[in-house]
Structure formats: structure tokens, C-alpha cells
C-alpha positions as a printed NumPy array, in Angstrom:
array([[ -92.607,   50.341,  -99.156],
       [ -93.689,   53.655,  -98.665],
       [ -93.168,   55.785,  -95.577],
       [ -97.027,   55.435,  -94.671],
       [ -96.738,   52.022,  -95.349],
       [ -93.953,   51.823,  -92.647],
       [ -95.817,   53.618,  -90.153],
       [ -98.962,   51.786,  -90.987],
       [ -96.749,   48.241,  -90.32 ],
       [ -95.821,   49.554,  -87.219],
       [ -99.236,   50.685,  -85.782],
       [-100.398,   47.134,  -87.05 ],
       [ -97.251,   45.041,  -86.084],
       [ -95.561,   46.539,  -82.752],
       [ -97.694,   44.716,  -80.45 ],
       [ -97.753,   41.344,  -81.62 ],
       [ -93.781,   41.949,  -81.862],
       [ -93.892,   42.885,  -78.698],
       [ -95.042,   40.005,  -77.262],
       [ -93.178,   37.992,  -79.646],
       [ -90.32 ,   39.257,  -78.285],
       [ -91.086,   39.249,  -74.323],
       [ -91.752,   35.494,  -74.568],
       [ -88.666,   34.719,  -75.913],
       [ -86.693,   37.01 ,  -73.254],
       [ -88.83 ,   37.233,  -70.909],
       [ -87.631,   40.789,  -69.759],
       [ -89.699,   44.135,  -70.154],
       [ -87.082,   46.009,  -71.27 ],
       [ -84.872,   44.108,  -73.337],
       [ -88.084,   43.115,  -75.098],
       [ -89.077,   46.98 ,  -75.412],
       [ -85.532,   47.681,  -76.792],
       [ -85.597,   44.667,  -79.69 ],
       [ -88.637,   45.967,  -80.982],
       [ -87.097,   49.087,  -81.443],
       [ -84.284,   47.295,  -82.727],
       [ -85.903,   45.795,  -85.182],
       [ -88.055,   48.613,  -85.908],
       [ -84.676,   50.321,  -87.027],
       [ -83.421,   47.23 ,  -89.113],
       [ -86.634,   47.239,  -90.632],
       [ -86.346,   51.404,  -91.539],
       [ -82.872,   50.973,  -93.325],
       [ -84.149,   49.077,  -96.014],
       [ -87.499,   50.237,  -96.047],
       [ -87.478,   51.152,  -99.889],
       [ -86.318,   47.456, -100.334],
       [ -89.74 ,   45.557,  -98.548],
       [ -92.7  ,   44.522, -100.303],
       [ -95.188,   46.073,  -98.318],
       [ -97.374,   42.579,  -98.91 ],
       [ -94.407,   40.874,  -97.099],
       [ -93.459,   43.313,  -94.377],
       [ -95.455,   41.348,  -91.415],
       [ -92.729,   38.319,  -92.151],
       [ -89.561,   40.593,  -93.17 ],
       [ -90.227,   42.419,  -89.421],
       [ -90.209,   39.059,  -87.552],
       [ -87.858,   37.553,  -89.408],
       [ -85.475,   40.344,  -88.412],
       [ -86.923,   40.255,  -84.493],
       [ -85.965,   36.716,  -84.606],
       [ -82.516,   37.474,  -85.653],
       [ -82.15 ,   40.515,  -83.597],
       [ -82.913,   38.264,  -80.39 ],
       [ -80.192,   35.787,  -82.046],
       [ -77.514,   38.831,  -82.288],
       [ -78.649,   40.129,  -78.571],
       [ -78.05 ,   36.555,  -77.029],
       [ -74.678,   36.188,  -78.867],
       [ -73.609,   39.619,  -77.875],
       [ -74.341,   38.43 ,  -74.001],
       [ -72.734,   35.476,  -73.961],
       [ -69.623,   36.856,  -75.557],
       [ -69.575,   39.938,  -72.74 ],
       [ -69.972,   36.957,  -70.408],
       [ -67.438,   35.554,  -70.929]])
């Protein structure tokens, strides 16, 4: 994937993983911050992504982002 191909994900993708993300946290913020999150994920091994597959790579890793964010409370919780 090429760096316009990245940015061209992004313009196409950030919304819908927005919301994606929202619903499953249901907090502005932490919602706002997982995107980036993933975002970032995403960036590190942009050179590795099929750029026909990058819709389902970035959601995959917002999934598992929200997965690593929910473990990460419930260890500080306790």
C-alpha cells in the first residue's frame, strides 16, 4: 500500500470506524482515540496491506484495539 493509498483509506474509512467504534464504547473520546489507534497500527505495516484488503485489515485491527483497551481497564481496575 502506497502512502496515497493510506491517506485515501483514511478519508474513505475514518468515519464508518468511527462509528464502529463509538457503538461498541459508547464514549466520544475513547472512540476518537481508537481510531487513531488504529489508524497508527494500521501505518506501521502499511507497506505490508493489500490496498484491495485495507477496509477489513483496519477493522480487524479496531476490533482488536477495543479488545486490548478493555483488557488494559480491567487490569488498572483491579
Amino acid at each position: 500500500m502506497t502512502v496515497d493509498e493510506y491517506n485515501d483509506c483514511v478519508d474513505a474509512h475514518a468515519d464508518g470506524l468511527y462509528r464502529f467504534m463509538l457503538k461498541q464504547v459508547r464514549d466520544v473520546e475513547k472512540a476518537r482515540d481508537l481510531v487513531q489507534e488504529s489508524f497508527a497500527k494500521m501505518w506501521l505495516k502499511v507497506e505490508e496491506i493489500d490496498p484491495s484488503k485495507a477496509k477489513s485489515y483496519l477493522f480487524s485491527t479496531g476490533y482488536h484495539t477495543i479488545i486490548d483497551q478493555i483488557r488494559r481497564e480491567k487490569k488498572q481496575g483491579n
